[in-house]
Amino acid sequence: MAVRPQNTHDGGIVERRLRPIYDWLDNGNNKKAFQEAEKVLKKSPSLQAARALKALALFRLGKGAEAQTVLETLAQEKPCDDTTLQAMTISYRESQQFHKVCALYEAAVKVEPTSEELYSHLFMSYVRVGDFRSQQRVAMALYKFAPKNPYYFWAVMSILLQAKTTDDPTKKGILLTLAQRMVDNFISENKMEAEQEARLYVMILELQEKWTDILRFIEGPLYSQLVPGSTAQASIPYLKKLSDWRRLNLVCKELLFDNQDRWDYYLPYLDSVFKLMDNTDSDNDNSVDDTAEKCHEFICQLVESMTSGRTLRGPYLARLELWKRLSVHGDPTTLLGSGVALCIQYLRVFANKPCAVPDLKPYLAIIPQKEREEHCRDFLTCLGFDENSEPESPDDIQRHISCLCAWQLTSPVRTGEDYLNIASLLRYQYLRCANKKLITATLTEFCAADGYGTLAAHFYFYAAVKQQSATPILEALSLLELVLHNSPSNFHAKLLLITLYHVLGNGPAADSVYRRLEAKHVQLLSLGWIHAARLAPGLAHTRALRLLADTHAFHKHHGKDCMEHLTYAYKYGTFEKLLELREWGARLEACAWCSLAGRERALLPLLAGPTAPMHAPHPLPDPLTDNRDLNAIVSWEQPQYNDPGMKERSFDHDVAYLRLKDGIVSCIALCIECADNRSLDEKKVQLDEMQTCIEAFSSAMEKCKEKYSGKQRLCLSAPFPSRIIAFVNSPVPYRELYVLMVSVVRSVCAGDGLASRDRGTALRPLLAASREHLAAAVHTDLWAQRDTLEFFSNYLEFVGVITFLLGVCNEVTAQNNKKKSKRKTNQSPDQILTNQMLSVLNDDVQDIVSFLEEIFDNWPSFDYNNSLEEQMTKLDINDKYQCPVKQKLKDGIQEIVADVKTMLKKKSKYLKSLQ
């Protein structure tokens, strides 16, 4: 029989005694919470809630074993009061023991089999572990003694999730049929009460592809009662599935008359028009738009029906979309006129909106390049502006900027000098606005005039790429810093600043802006390519480790957060979100950037220290997912530069680089495993695995060198060229260096002195040759600094790895010597030769470290001057603003050089300690 809590105290007294423990736990003072729990337990030793809170305090103090003992004792007593159970649940959740929560509540419901609250908690505990079958069982048991609709539909949703996750088509069909029958029973008994219950029924029918049944249900009285006013909208996807284009056309037309700006109605409407145009069995129904002419007439009616002063973008964009689709089939000009004229008309109407040109971009790309370039100035002058216009009002400023952006997108490719001239004009426009107090940004909103500054930065970048010069980048940075000074919330300026600082290879300067961006949670993943991924190749290792730790923490805890979101979805009956949350969680779990961040976090400490314990990495997810947001930075490059395969190609590069890093980390982890004092037979599995890993890494490096030899174009709104390009195409033979060094460690661990000496002898000339490339890699051109730092980043990473592996070899030989000394036997000649070889290798690495110290002692200095302050003086702008770019760049490179020199000194000291 379960031990029941002794109710010898009044509930109010118990609550008063427990309150201080809760307060200390909430405040994070776990030591005080533990002491307070001990005080309570002295007076009431059997009080289960106090013991549960004591266990929680112990766990948070890092005393997991003691906490576990207390929890196990409590679990045997089978508590059923909510206070105790909740405290134990928190402890189990924080220690990732979710299954124990299930067992805890299973025992509790046996003690109180009619407790609705306990059964609800039991259901949610199974939600957290993803046990759908148990969810179904508990939900039905709950519904039997508490017949409420939510509980019944928890069971239905659990069945649907079982069907979604099974690979057996027969089982899936049976489960979905069962779920449908359960809901059908509720419908026939007229028990359905909520919108989400109706949506869940539709989800079940969707998985069975019963499109006709779905339509019948949506158009029935019950759906209208539960989800009023959405019948027509809900039927659109299913009419498409059934290819009922005539009905779809009529439904969309009806919806568009009342919702003229709903783009999600225009697209299916246009789909239906073009499908009906292809249908030869026309019955001349005038109510259906089955020709392009009727479609155009309908769109024109929508434009004309707009009330005065209320201009909506939807009908105008629909006309452009019609033109785009007709251009695929033939010549749309007979019906709609030229695409250029339509785009210019759209610009005239909506140029005062920041979204006008982004709306036009996909349609501008369809216009033939020659026609587009011939009419480029029409986009600039269509509202009476030109490049030298000086608008005064915010609306006119935004119109001018929209015209300038459209002009850039349609212009021919310019020379570097032309880009510089336009950038200077745009900078003048921004400074003019500043001088005339037209910049009205606040702490939370930015203003139209900021567009001059951000657009000028793009032109400066294009000039820099054309001229292969850093001078335009310095001008862009100085202008963007001023924009950000005046508009602290302008994220466009922040993203551009981060990217341009990285173009110059200055990670610390970029980091100063990134901190102001305040990226949080999932943005660590979606925007990781902009900043976090560039810190390590820019030799900002300490800053990189901090950001990688944040990324790892988010990735580690997102699963727990997702579990809580799942429970909320059940509590509030938002069943559609359950599927979204599960897909979202799976996507984050397989994130390629998180996997790479984990490998970087393992390797960087070998260089930047202190070295953390390294274990074999978790196997890479398959397939890896690409969670990058490549639309974060707006692009104003001409359409001919559009590269639809860029995202996929750059992701392929990153995955290849990740696999190489995974191979290196796996080899090092195996070296550590084999460095203990086990016998050779006990190590055999790891030694064989290490040999396989070495061969796989060598083969992968060779293939990557063949596949990724092409040079990538630098683009402002796309990721920088992948690190794999610089790594596999480096003049330094990294494949041979890594393979030989790991092979040396393997041979030393296996006690094969001859093999270790052979590999060590082969490694020495490669080390000497790699040293020759170091001096040649240093450039005095600021434009080349990013590539230079990436070169040294790869080499310093190797230095960190070889230094660490020499330490592993030293540990193995020291263990062997210790065993020999116990037997009072001198070292064998083979061991003496091996130790001599390792000592010579150590000397070679020390020479390289000294040579690197000399390089960084004489690191070139650069001129960071720009002309912004001079321009501000000419315009008599005296707001006591001091451009921070020069100081940021100087401080950034000084920080990089100082950090590298400190690292190298530590490596030198460590290597000497091994001799």
GROMACS .gro file of N, CA, C and O in nm, residues 599-641:
model
  172
  599ARG      N    1   3.137   2.142  -3.352
  599ARG     CA    2   3.275   2.100  -3.388
  599ARG      C    3   3.374   2.214  -3.367
  599ARG      O    4   3.486   2.193  -3.323
  600GLU      N    5   3.331   2.337  -3.400
  600GLU     CA    6   3.419   2.453  -3.378
  600GLU      C    7   3.446   2.471  -3.229
  600GLU      O    8   3.557   2.505  -3.189
  601ARG      N    9   3.343   2.450  -3.147
  601ARG     CA   10   3.361   2.463  -3.001
  601ARG      C   11   3.457   2.360  -2.947
  601ARG      O   12   3.518   2.379  -2.841
  602ALA      N   13   3.470   2.247  -3.015
  602ALA     CA   14   3.565   2.145  -2.971
  602ALA      C   15   3.708   2.178  -3.015
  602ALA      O   16   3.804   2.154  -2.941
  603LEU      N   17   3.723   2.237  -3.135
  603LEU     CA   18   3.857   2.261  -3.190
  603LEU      C   19   3.918   2.393  -3.143
  603LEU      O   20   4.038   2.400  -3.119
  604LEU      N   21   3.836   2.498  -3.131
  604LEU     CA   22   3.892   2.628  -3.096
  604LEU      C   23   3.964   2.629  -2.962
  604LEU      O   24   4.069   2.694  -2.950
  605PRO      N   25   3.915   2.560  -2.859
  605PRO     CA   26   3.989   2.560  -2.733
  605PRO      C   27   4.130   2.500  -2.744
  605PRO      O   28   4.216   2.531  -2.662
  606LEU      N   29   4.152   2.414  -2.842
  606LEU     CA   30   4.288   2.360  -2.861
  606LEU      C   31   4.386   2.471  -2.895
  606LEU      O   32   4.506   2.459  -2.873
  607LEU      N   33   4.331   2.580  -2.951
  607LEU     CA   34   4.414   2.695  -2.985
  607LEU      C   35   4.399   2.806  -2.882
  607LEU      O   36   4.497   2.857  -2.829
  608ALA      N   37   4.274   2.840  -2.852
  608ALA     CA   38   4.249   2.955  -2.764
  608ALA      C   39   4.247   2.916  -2.618
  608ALA      O   40   4.253   3.004  -2.532
  609GLY      N   41   4.234   2.785  -2.585
  609GLY     CA   42   4.240   2.735  -2.448
  609GLY      C   43   4.145   2.808  -2.354
  609GLY      O   44   4.090   2.911  -2.388
  610PRO      N   45   4.125   2.759  -2.232
  610PRO     CA   46   4.179   2.632  -2.184
  610PRO      C   47   4.111   2.514  -2.251
  610PRO      O   48   3.993   2.520  -2.282
  611THR      N   49   4.187   2.408  -2.272
  611THR     CA   50   4.135   2.292  -2.343
  611THR      C   51   4.027   2.224  -2.261
  611THR      O   52   4.048   2.193  -2.144
  612ALA      N   53   3.913   2.203  -2.323
  612ALA     CA   54   3.802   2.134  -2.257
  612ALA      C   55   3.811   1.985  -2.290
  612ALA      O   56   3.870   1.946  -2.391
  613PRO      N   57   3.753   1.899  -2.204
  613PRO     CA   58   3.752   1.756  -2.235
  613PRO      C   59   3.681   1.731  -2.369
  613PRO      O   60   3.575   1.786  -2.393
  614MET      N   61   3.743   1.652  -2.456
  614MET     CA   62   3.683   1.627  -2.587
  614MET      C   63   3.636   1.483  -2.596
  614MET      O   64   3.708   1.391  -2.560
  615HIS      N   65   3.514   1.469  -2.641
  615HIS     CA   66   3.455   1.336  -2.661
  615HIS      C   67   3.419   1.319  -2.808
  615HIS      O   68   3.410   1.417  -2.883
  616ALA      N   69   3.400   1.195  -2.847
  616ALA     CA   70   3.359   1.170  -2.986
  616ALA      C   71   3.229   1.244  -3.013
  616ALA      O   72   3.134   1.237  -2.933
  617PRO      N   73   3.221   1.319  -3.123
  617PRO     CA   74   3.100   1.398  -3.150
  617PRO      C   75   2.982   1.307  -3.182
  617PRO      O   76   2.998   1.195  -3.229
  618HIS      N   77   2.862   1.358  -3.155
  618HIS     CA   78   2.742   1.284  -3.193
  618HIS      C   79   2.738   1.271  -3.345
  618HIS      O   80   2.783   1.361  -3.417
  619PRO      N   81   2.687   1.161  -3.395
  619PRO     CA   82   2.677   1.147  -3.541
  619PRO      C   83   2.600   1.262  -3.602
  619PRO      O   84   2.503   1.312  -3.543
  620LEU      N   85   2.642   1.304  -3.720
  620LEU     CA   86   2.575   1.414  -3.787
  620LEU      C   87   2.433   1.373  -3.828
  620LEU      O   88   2.413   1.261  -3.875
  621PRO      N   89   2.335   1.461  -3.812
  621PRO     CA   90   2.199   1.429  -3.857
  621PRO      C   91   2.196   1.406  -4.008
  621PRO      O   92   2.278   1.462  -4.081
  622ASP      N   93   2.104   1.325  -4.051
  622ASP     CA   94   2.090   1.299  -4.194
  622ASP      C   95   1.940   1.297  -4.228
  622ASP      O   96   1.866   1.211  -4.179
  623PRO      N   97   1.891   1.392  -4.307
  623PRO     CA   98   1.970   1.497  -4.371
  623PRO      C   99   1.987   1.619  -4.280
  623PRO      O  100   1.908   1.641  -4.188
  624LEU      N  101   2.091   1.695  -4.306
  624LEU     CA  102   2.111   1.822  -4.237
  624LEU      C  103   2.018   1.928  -4.295
  624LEU      O  104   1.985   1.923  -4.414
  625THR      N  105   1.974   2.022  -4.212
  625THR     CA  106   1.883   2.125  -4.261
  625THR      C  107   1.953   2.260  -4.268
  625THR      O  108   2.042   2.290  -4.189
  626ASP      N  109   1.911   2.339  -4.363
  626ASP     CA  110   1.965   2.474  -4.384
  626ASP      C  111   1.867   2.575  -4.325
  626ASP      O  112   1.761   2.600  -4.382
  627ASN      N  113   1.902   2.631  -4.210
  627ASN     CA  114   1.813   2.726  -4.143
  627ASN      C  115   1.858   2.871  -4.159
  627ASN      O  116   1.816   2.958  -4.082
  628ARG      N  117   1.942   2.898  -4.255
  628ARG     CA  118   1.991   3.035  -4.275
  628ARG      C  119   1.882   3.122  -4.339
  628ARG      O  120   1.810   3.077  -4.427
  629ASP      N  121   1.877   3.246  -4.294
  629ASP     CA  122   1.789   3.344  -4.356
  629ASP      C  123   1.875   3.431  -4.449
  629ASP      O  124   1.942   3.524  -4.404
  630LEU      N  125   1.873   3.401  -4.578
  630LEU     CA  126   1.957   3.473  -4.673
  630LEU      C  127   1.887   3.596  -4.730
  630LEU      O  128   1.939   3.659  -4.821
  631ASN      N  129   1.770   3.628  -4.675
  631ASN     CA  130   1.701   3.750  -4.718
  631ASN      C  131   1.716   3.863  -4.617
  631ASN      O  132   1.651   3.966  -4.627
  632ALA      N  133   1.804   3.842  -4.518
  632ALA     CA  134   1.818   3.941  -4.412
  632ALA      C  135   1.873   4.072  -4.466
  632ALA      O  136   1.833   4.180  -4.423
  633ILE      N  137   1.968   4.063  -4.559
  633ILE     CA  138   2.028   4.183  -4.618
  633ILE      C  139   1.967   4.202  -4.757
  633ILE      O  140   1.975   4.114  -4.842
  634VAL      N  141   1.908   4.319  -4.778
  634VAL     CA  142   1.845   4.348  -4.907
  634VAL      C  143   1.952   4.362  -5.015
  634VAL      O  144   2.058   4.420  -4.992
  635SER      N  145   1.926   4.308  -5.132
  635SER     CA  146   2.021   4.318  -5.242
  635SER      C  147   1.968   4.413  -5.350
  635SER      O  148   1.851   4.406  -5.386
  636TRP      N  149   2.057   4.500  -5.399
  636TRP     CA  150   2.020   4.590  -5.509
  636TRP      C  151   2.103   4.560  -5.634
  636TRP      O  152   2.120   4.645  -5.719
  637GLU      N  153   2.155   4.438  -5.642
  637GLU     CA  154   2.229   4.400  -5.762
  637GLU      C  155   2.132   4.378  -5.878
  637GLU      O  156   2.017   4.337  -5.859
  638GLN      N  157   2.182   4.401  -5.999
  638GLN     CA  158   2.099   4.385  -6.118
  638GLN      C  159   2.052   4.240  -6.132
  638GLN      O  160   2.122   4.147  -6.088
  639PRO      N  161   1.933   4.220  -6.193
  639PRO     CA  162   1.878   4.084  -6.203
  639PRO      C  163   1.970   3.983  -6.270
  639PRO      O  164   1.962   3.865  -6.240
  640GLN      N  165   2.057   4.030  -6.361
  640GLN     CA  166   2.145   3.934  -6.428
  640GLN      C  167   2.244   3.868  -6.332
  640GLN      O  168   2.304   3.766  -6.364
  641TYR      N  169   2.261   3.928  -6.214
  641TYR     CA  170   2.349   3.868  -6.114
  641TYR      C  171   2.275   3.769  -6.025
  641TYR      O  172   2.337   3.705  -5.940
   0.00000   0.00000   0.00000
